[in-house]
């Protein structure tokens, strides 16, 4: 059968700034995913989009075509509202772990299909795999029955969730076309809309450890994604939040699970608790449950109960000891005064080099590797006090992690930390 369009015409049109028709967009996404348009032509089109951008109408059709490459899940049979959260990724960002059981404890189901980490930001599934026995892969039946029985699921996305994104993301990764707001927005939102939740809260990070270092770019990405969510009938709100320093006191895998359990037990670092509650309130409000205060479910142990059931339902032992590192290396505070800089990107790279993250998709990660710190930005430190502890299975990794940390710590410098929540973006 002859194709209704020629890929070269579509590439030329975008290259020259012509608005693509809905038919052209639907055809090219479908034909690339189906293998009829080759990588070299899709690469050229992605680069044209990178430079020319997309109109809101083009982007809505592009995103819908990505959703239509797979299935949009229908969770209406659950009999209770559903809400989800997506973070654009940051260092020490373990918020999904306490947030999903917390929101479920408030009566709203949380269907969280997550990914693995790549580069300096960690992946939720990698973190949870530090829990002995826990498995990320669930069948559709297991997924729905866990949502019904426990109310929260964090698991790996199946192959039917926006398959166009899998092939497009892999191509963007090797063609210098990842850092494009329409391509990022459609990639994230196609997966999130296909997940089938009624409401969605986006945590768009900004600062050195984030995809969008510049707050204005983060706001633009947030606005673009909120527009796509609302156009697809999903109530969507975004918080733009700080990632100039890492979140909490730990970055890695087992160390982030441990910190999440502290939060669920009613303790934990103040910034993690504040952000978890802020996102929980948005998720509840998104489904009309702003009468419920999630702080109560943290304080009275209901969120912890859901966490334990959620972990156990996926084969994990919530009481098992977490993996411990073979090697520890302490970095001390360089001066006495206020800690004004703890650079998120540098800490993320250090944790990654210690073995917590992967450089290629197929690399394994170490559950025990990571970095923990004893003081956060804005706190007093004394010269010589232990400030960071580098943890790894392999002592040979420590020197390169230390290299990453050069210049990352500052006492009484002129740095001005971002507020934890910079902005709230609605439709
Ligand atoms: N995360 C995604 O899922 N897609 C992108 O393009 C960037 C971040």
Coordinates of C-alpha atoms and ligand atoms in Angstrom, one line a residue:
X1 CA 0.0 0.0 0.0
X2 CA 1.3 3.5 -0.8
X3 CA 1.9 5.7 2.2
X4 CA -0.4 8.8 2.4
X5 CA 2.6 11.1 3.1
X6 CA 6.2 11.2 2.2
X7 CA 8.5 11.6 5.3
X8 CA 10.7 14.0 3.3
X9 CA 7.8 16.4 2.8
X10 CA 7.0 16.3 6.5
X11 CA 10.7 17.0 7.4
X12 CA 10.9 19.9 4.9
X13 CA 7.7 21.4 6.1
X14 CA 8.9 21.5 9.7
X15 CA 12.4 22.6 8.7
X16 CA 10.8 25.6 6.9
X17 CA 8.5 26.5 9.8
X18 CA 5.3 25.3 8.2
X19 CA 2.7 24.0 10.7
X20 CA 2.2 20.3 10.3
X21 CA -1.3 18.9 9.7
X22 CA -2.9 16.6 12.3
X23 CA -2.9 13.8 9.6
X24 CA 0.8 14.3 8.9
X25 CA 1.7 14.1 12.6
X26 CA -0.5 11.0 13.2
X27 CA 1.0 9.3 10.2
X28 CA 4.7 10.0 11.0
X29 CA 4.4 8.9 14.7
X30 CA 2.5 5.7 13.7
X31 CA 4.8 5.0 10.7
X32 CA 8.0 5.5 12.8
X33 CA 6.7 3.3 15.6
X34 CA 5.7 0.7 13.1
X35 CA 9.1 0.7 11.4
X36 CA 8.0 2.2 8.1
X37 CA 9.9 5.5 8.6
X38 CA 13.6 4.9 9.2
X39 CA 15.7 6.4 12.1
X40 CA 17.6 8.9 9.8
X41 CA 14.3 10.5 8.7
X42 CA 12.9 10.6 12.2
X43 CA 16.2 12.1 13.5
X44 CA 15.9 14.9 10.9
X45 CA 12.3 15.6 11.9
X46 CA 13.2 15.6 15.6
X47 CA 16.0 18.1 14.9
X48 CA 13.7 20.3 12.9
X49 CA 11.2 20.2 15.9
X50 CA 14.1 21.0 18.2
X51 CA 14.8 24.2 16.3
X52 CA 11.3 25.2 15.1
X53 CA 9.2 24.0 18.1
X54 CA 5.6 23.1 17.8
X55 CA 2.3 25.0 18.0
X56 CA 0.1 24.0 21.0
X57 CA -2.2 22.3 18.4
X58 CA 0.6 20.4 16.8
X59 CA 1.9 19.3 20.2
X60 CA -1.6 18.1 21.4
X61 CA -1.9 16.0 18.2
X62 CA 1.7 14.7 18.5
X63 CA 1.1 13.7 22.2
X64 CA -2.2 12.0 21.4
X65 CA -0.6 10.1 18.6
X66 CA 2.0 8.9 21.1
X67 CA -0.7 7.8 23.5
X68 CA -2.6 6.1 20.6
X69 CA 0.5 4.0 19.8
X70 CA -0.4 2.0 22.9
X71 CA -3.4 1.8 25.2
X72 CA -4.9 4.4 27.5
X73 CA -5.8 2.5 30.7
X74 CA -9.3 2.7 32.1
X75 CA -9.3 2.7 35.9
X76 CA -12.9 3.8 36.2
X77 CA -13.9 0.3 37.5
X78 CA -11.9 0.8 40.7
X79 CA -14.7 2.7 42.3
X80 CA -12.5 5.4 43.8
X81 CA -10.7 8.4 42.4
X82 CA -7.1 8.1 41.1
X83 CA -4.3 10.5 41.2
X84 CA -0.6 10.4 40.2
X85 CA 2.5 12.5 40.5
X86 CA 5.4 12.9 38.1
X87 CA 8.7 14.4 38.9
X88 CA 11.1 15.6 36.2
X89 CA 13.9 14.1 38.2
X90 CA 16.3 15.3 40.8
X91 CA 19.0 14.3 43.3
X92 CA 17.7 12.7 46.5
X93 CA 14.2 13.0 45.1
X94 CA 12.6 10.0 46.9
X95 CA 9.2 11.7 47.3
X96 CA 7.2 9.1 45.3
X97 CA 8.1 6.5 48.0
X98 CA 6.3 8.1 50.9
X99 CA 3.8 10.0 48.7
X100 CA 2.0 7.0 47.0
X101 CA 1.1 5.2 50.2
X102 CA 0.2 8.5 51.9
X103 CA -2.3 9.5 49.2
X104 CA -3.7 5.9 49.2
X105 CA -4.1 6.2 52.9
X106 CA -6.3 9.2 52.3
X107 CA -8.7 7.2 50.1
X108 CA -7.3 8.0 46.6
X109 CA -5.8 5.3 44.5
X110 CA -2.2 5.9 43.1
X111 CA -1.3 4.1 39.9
X112 CA 2.4 5.0 39.6
X113 CA 4.2 3.6 36.6
X114 CA 7.8 4.5 37.1
X115 CA 11.1 4.3 35.3
X116 CA 14.8 3.6 36.1
X117 CA 17.5 6.2 36.6
X118 CA 19.8 7.3 33.8
X119 CA 22.7 9.7 34.5
X120 CA 22.9 11.7 37.7
X121 CA 19.3 11.4 38.8
X122 CA 18.0 8.3 40.5
X123 CA 15.1 6.1 39.4
X124 CA 12.2 5.1 41.6
X125 CA 12.4 1.4 40.6
X126 CA 16.1 1.2 41.3
X127 CA 15.5 2.6 44.8
X128 CA 12.7 0.2 45.6
X129 CA 14.7 -2.8 44.3
X130 CA 17.0 -2.2 47.3
X131 CA 14.2 -3.7 49.4
X132 CA 14.9 -7.5 49.6
X133 CA 12.4 -9.5 47.5
X134 CA 10.6 -6.5 45.9
X135 CA 9.9 -6.8 42.2
X136 CA 9.0 -4.1 39.7
X137 CA 7.3 -6.1 37.0
X138 CA 3.5 -6.8 37.5
X139 CA 1.0 -8.3 35.2
X140 CA -2.1 -6.1 34.3
X141 CA -4.2 -8.3 36.6
X142 CA -1.7 -7.9 39.6
X143 CA -1.6 -4.2 39.0
X144 CA -5.3 -3.7 39.1
X145 CA -5.9 -6.0 42.0
X146 CA -3.1 -4.3 44.0
X147 CA -4.7 -0.9 43.2
X148 CA -8.0 -2.2 44.5
X149 CA -6.7 -4.0 47.6
X150 CA -3.8 -1.7 48.7
X151 CA -4.6 1.5 46.9
X152 CA -1.1 2.2 45.7
X153 CA 1.2 0.6 43.1
X154 CA 4.7 1.6 42.0
X155 CA 5.8 -0.6 39.2
X156 CA 7.5 -0.8 35.8
X157 CA 5.5 0.5 32.8
X158 CA 4.5 -2.3 30.4
X159 CA 5.3 -2.3 26.7
X160 CA 1.7 -1.1 25.9
X161 CA 2.2 2.3 27.6
X162 CA 3.0 4.8 24.8
X163 CA 5.4 2.5 22.9
X164 CA 6.1 5.5 20.5
X165 CA 7.9 7.2 23.4
X166 CA 10.3 4.2 23.9
X167 CA 11.5 4.4 20.3
X168 CA 11.5 8.2 20.1
X169 CA 13.3 8.6 23.4
X170 CA 16.0 6.1 22.4
X171 CA 16.5 8.1 19.2
X172 CA 16.5 11.5 20.9
X173 CA 19.1 10.2 23.3
X174 CA 21.6 9.6 20.5
X175 CA 20.7 12.5 18.3
X176 CA 21.1 15.5 20.6
X177 CA 17.3 16.1 20.7
X178 CA 16.4 15.4 24.3
X179 CA 16.5 19.0 25.5
X180 CA 13.5 20.3 23.6
X181 CA 10.5 21.5 25.7
X182 CA 7.8 20.1 23.3
X183 CA 9.6 16.8 23.0
X184 CA 10.1 16.5 26.7
X185 CA 6.5 17.5 27.4
X186 CA 5.0 15.0 24.9
X187 CA 7.3 12.2 26.2
X188 CA 6.3 12.7 29.8
X189 CA 2.6 13.5 29.2
X190 CA 1.9 10.7 26.7
X191 CA 3.0 8.2 29.4
X192 CA 1.2 9.9 32.2
X193 CA -2.1 10.4 30.3
X194 CA -2.0 6.8 29.1
X195 CA -1.7 5.7 32.8
X196 CA -5.4 6.6 33.2
X197 CA -5.4 8.6 36.5
X198 CA -8.1 11.2 37.0
X199 CA -5.7 13.9 38.3
X200 CA -2.0 14.5 37.9
X201 CA 0.5 16.6 39.8
X202 CA 3.8 17.5 38.2
X203 CA 6.9 18.3 40.2
X204 CA 9.0 20.3 37.8
X205 CA 12.5 20.7 39.2
X206 CA 14.8 23.6 38.6
X207 CA 18.4 24.3 39.5
X208 CA 21.8 22.6 38.9
X209 CA 20.6 19.1 39.5
X210 CA 17.5 19.4 37.3
X211 CA 16.8 18.9 33.6
X212 CA 15.7 22.5 33.4
X213 CA 18.4 24.5 35.3
X214 CA 16.7 27.8 34.5
X215 CA 13.5 28.6 36.5
X216 CA 11.9 30.2 33.5
X217 CA 12.5 27.1 31.3
X218 CA 11.0 25.0 34.1
X219 CA 7.9 27.2 34.2
X220 CA 7.6 26.9 30.4
X221 CA 7.8 23.2 30.6
X222 CA 5.3 23.1 33.5
X223 CA 2.8 25.3 31.6
X224 CA 3.2 23.1 28.4
X225 CA 2.6 19.9 30.3
X226 CA -0.3 21.3 32.3
X227 CA -1.9 22.4 29.0
X228 CA -1.5 18.9 27.5
X229 CA -2.9 17.2 30.6
X230 CA -6.0 19.4 30.7
X231 CA -6.6 19.1 26.9
X232 CA -6.6 15.3 27.5
X233 CA -9.2 15.6 30.3
X234 CA -6.8 15.0 33.2
X235 CA -6.9 17.6 36.0
X236 CA -3.3 18.7 36.0
X237 CA -1.3 21.1 38.3
X238 CA 2.5 21.7 38.4
X239 CA 4.7 22.8 41.2
X240 CA 8.1 24.2 40.2
X241 CA 10.5 23.2 43.0
X242 CA 14.1 23.6 44.0
X243 CA 16.8 21.3 42.8
X244 CA 19.8 23.6 43.3
X245 CA 20.6 21.5 46.3
X246 CA 19.6 17.8 46.8
X247 CA 16.4 16.9 48.6
X248 CA 16.6 15.5 52.2
X249 CA 19.8 14.0 53.6
X250 CA 20.5 11.0 51.2
X251 CA 21.0 10.3 47.5
X252 CA 21.3 6.7 46.3
X253 CA 19.1 3.6 46.5
X254 CA 18.9 1.9 49.9
X255 CA 19.7 5.2 51.7
X256 CA 16.7 6.8 50.0
X257 CA 14.4 4.0 51.0
X258 CA 15.6 4.3 54.6
X259 CA 14.9 8.1 54.6
X260 CA 11.4 7.5 53.1
X261 CA 10.6 5.0 55.9
X262 CA 11.7 7.7 58.4
X263 CA 9.2 10.1 56.8
X264 CA 6.4 7.5 56.9
X265 CA 7.3 6.9 60.6
X266 CA 6.6 10.6 61.3
X267 CA 10.2 11.9 61.2
X268 CA 12.6 12.5 58.3
X269 CA 14.1 15.7 56.9
X270 CA 11.8 18.8 56.9
X271 CA 12.1 19.5 53.2
X272 CA 11.1 15.9 52.2
X273 CA 8.1 16.1 54.6
X274 CA 7.1 19.5 53.3
X275 CA 7.3 18.6 49.6
X276 CA 5.6 15.2 50.2
X277 CA 2.7 17.0 52.0
X278 CA 2.5 19.8 49.4
X279 CA 2.2 17.2 46.5
X280 CA -0.2 15.0 48.5
X281 CA -2.5 18.1 49.0
X282 CA -2.4 18.8 45.3
X283 CA -3.2 15.2 44.4
X284 CA -6.2 15.1 46.8
X285 CA -7.4 18.5 45.6
X286 CA -7.2 17.3 42.0
X287 CA -9.9 14.7 42.8
X288 CA -12.0 17.0 45.0
X289 CA -10.7 15.7 48.3
X290 CA -9.2 18.9 49.7
X291 CA -11.2 18.2 52.9
X292 CA -8.7 15.5 53.8
X293 CA -5.4 16.6 55.5
X294 CA -2.6 14.1 54.6
X295 CA -0.6 15.2 57.6
X296 CA -3.0 13.2 59.8
X297 CA -2.3 10.0 57.8
X298 CA 1.4 10.5 58.3
X299 CA 1.1 11.2 62.0
X300 CA -1.2 8.3 62.9
X301 CA 0.7 5.6 61.0
X302 CA -2.0 4.9 58.3
X303 CA 0.5 5.9 55.5
X304 CA 3.1 3.5 57.0
X305 CA 0.5 0.7 57.0
X306 CA -0.1 1.2 53.3
X307 CA 3.6 1.3 52.6
X308 CA 4.1 -2.1 54.3
X309 CA 1.2 -3.6 52.4
X310 CA 2.4 -2.1 49.1
X311 CA 5.9 -3.5 49.5
X312 CA 4.7 -6.9 50.6
X313 CA 2.2 -7.1 47.7
X314 CA 5.2 -7.0 45.4
X315 CA 7.2 -9.6 47.2
X316 CA 9.2 -7.2 49.3
X317 CA 9.9 -7.7 53.0
X318 CA 9.3 -4.3 54.7
X319 CA 11.1 -5.5 57.9
X320 CA 14.3 -6.8 56.1
X321 CA 17.6 -5.0 56.7
X322 CA 18.6 -2.9 53.7
X323 CA 21.9 -3.5 51.9
X324 CA 24.9 -1.9 53.5
X325 CA 28.0 -0.6 51.7
X326 CA 31.4 -2.3 52.0
X327 CA 33.3 1.1 52.0
X328 CA 32.5 4.4 53.6
X329 CA 34.5 7.7 53.1
X330 CA 33.8 10.8 55.2
X331 CA 34.2 14.4 53.8
X332 CA 34.4 17.1 56.5
X333 CA 33.1 20.6 56.5
X334 CA 35.7 23.0 55.1
X335 CA 34.9 26.0 57.5
X336 CA 32.7 27.1 60.4
X337 CA 29.6 29.1 59.4
X338 CA 26.3 28.6 57.4
X339 CA 26.3 25.9 54.8
X340 CA 25.2 28.0 51.7
X341 CA 26.1 25.6 48.9
X342 CA 25.6 21.9 48.5
X343 CA 25.4 21.5 44.8
X344 CA 22.7 19.1 43.6
X345 CA 24.4 18.2 40.3
X346 CA 27.7 17.5 42.0
X347 CA 26.2 15.3 44.6
X348 CA 24.2 13.4 42.0
X349 CA 27.3 12.7 39.9
X350 CA 29.2 11.6 43.0
X351 CA 26.3 9.1 44.0
X352 CA 26.3 7.9 40.4
X353 CA 30.0 7.4 40.3
X354 CA 29.8 5.5 43.6
X355 CA 27.6 3.0 41.8
X356 CA 24.0 4.2 42.6
X357 CA 23.2 5.1 39.0
X358 CA 23.9 3.8 35.5
X359 CA 25.6 5.3 32.4
X360 CA 23.8 3.0 30.0
X361 CA 20.3 1.5 30.2
X362 CA 21.6 -2.0 30.5
X363 CA 24.1 -1.3 33.4
X364 CA 23.3 -2.7 36.9
X365 CA 23.1 -0.4 39.9
X366 CA 24.4 -0.9 43.4
X367 CA 21.6 -0.9 46.0
X368 CA 24.1 0.1 48.8
X369 CA 25.9 3.0 47.0
X370 CA 25.1 6.6 47.6
X371 CA 25.9 9.7 49.6
X372 CA 24.4 10.9 52.9
X373 CA 24.9 14.3 54.5
X374 CA 24.6 15.6 58.0
X375 CA 23.5 19.2 57.3
X376 CA 21.4 20.9 54.7
X377 CA 21.7 24.3 53.1
X378 CA 21.0 27.1 55.6
X379 CA 22.3 25.1 58.6
X380 CA 25.3 25.8 60.8
X381 CA 28.4 23.6 60.4
X382 CA 31.8 23.5 62.2
X383 CA 35.1 23.2 60.4
X384 CA 36.2 19.5 60.5
X385 CA 32.8 18.0 61.4
X386 CA 31.7 15.0 59.2
X387 CA 29.5 16.5 56.5
X388 CA 29.2 13.9 53.8
X389 CA 29.6 10.1 53.9
X390 CA 30.3 8.4 50.5
X391 CA 29.1 4.8 50.5
X392 CA 30.1 2.2 47.9
X393 CA 30.7 -1.5 47.3
X394 CA 34.0 -0.7 45.6
X395 CA 36.7 1.6 47.2
X396 CA 38.2 2.3 43.7
X397 CA 35.1 4.4 42.9
X398 CA 35.8 6.9 45.7
X399 CA 38.5 9.2 44.0
X400 CA 36.2 9.9 41.0
X401 CA 33.3 10.7 43.3
X402 CA 35.5 13.1 45.3
X403 CA 36.5 14.8 42.0
X404 CA 32.8 15.4 41.3
X405 CA 32.5 17.1 44.6
X406 CA 35.2 19.7 44.0
X407 CA 33.6 23.1 44.6
X408 CA 30.3 21.6 45.6
X409 CA 30.3 22.6 49.2
X410 CA 30.3 26.3 50.3
X411 CA 30.2 27.9 53.7
X412 CA 29.2 31.6 54.0
X413 CA 29.3 32.0 50.2
X414 CA 27.0 34.5 48.3
X415 CA 24.8 31.6 46.9
X416 CA 21.1 32.2 47.4
X417 CA 19.2 29.0 47.8
X418 CA 15.9 28.8 45.8
X419 CA 12.7 28.5 47.8
X420 CA 11.6 24.9 48.1
X421 CA 8.4 25.6 46.0
X422 CA 9.0 28.4 43.5
X423 CA 5.7 28.4 41.7
X424 CA 2.4 26.7 41.3
X425 CA 1.1 26.4 37.7
X426 CA -2.5 25.7 36.8
X427 CA -4.5 25.8 33.5
Ligands
LIG1 N1 11.6 12.2 31.0 C1 10.9 11.6 30.0 O1 10.1 10.7 30.3 N2 11.0 12.1 28.8 C2 11.9 13.1 28.5 O2 11.9 13.5 27.3 C3 12.6 13.7 29.5 C4 12.5 13.2 30.8

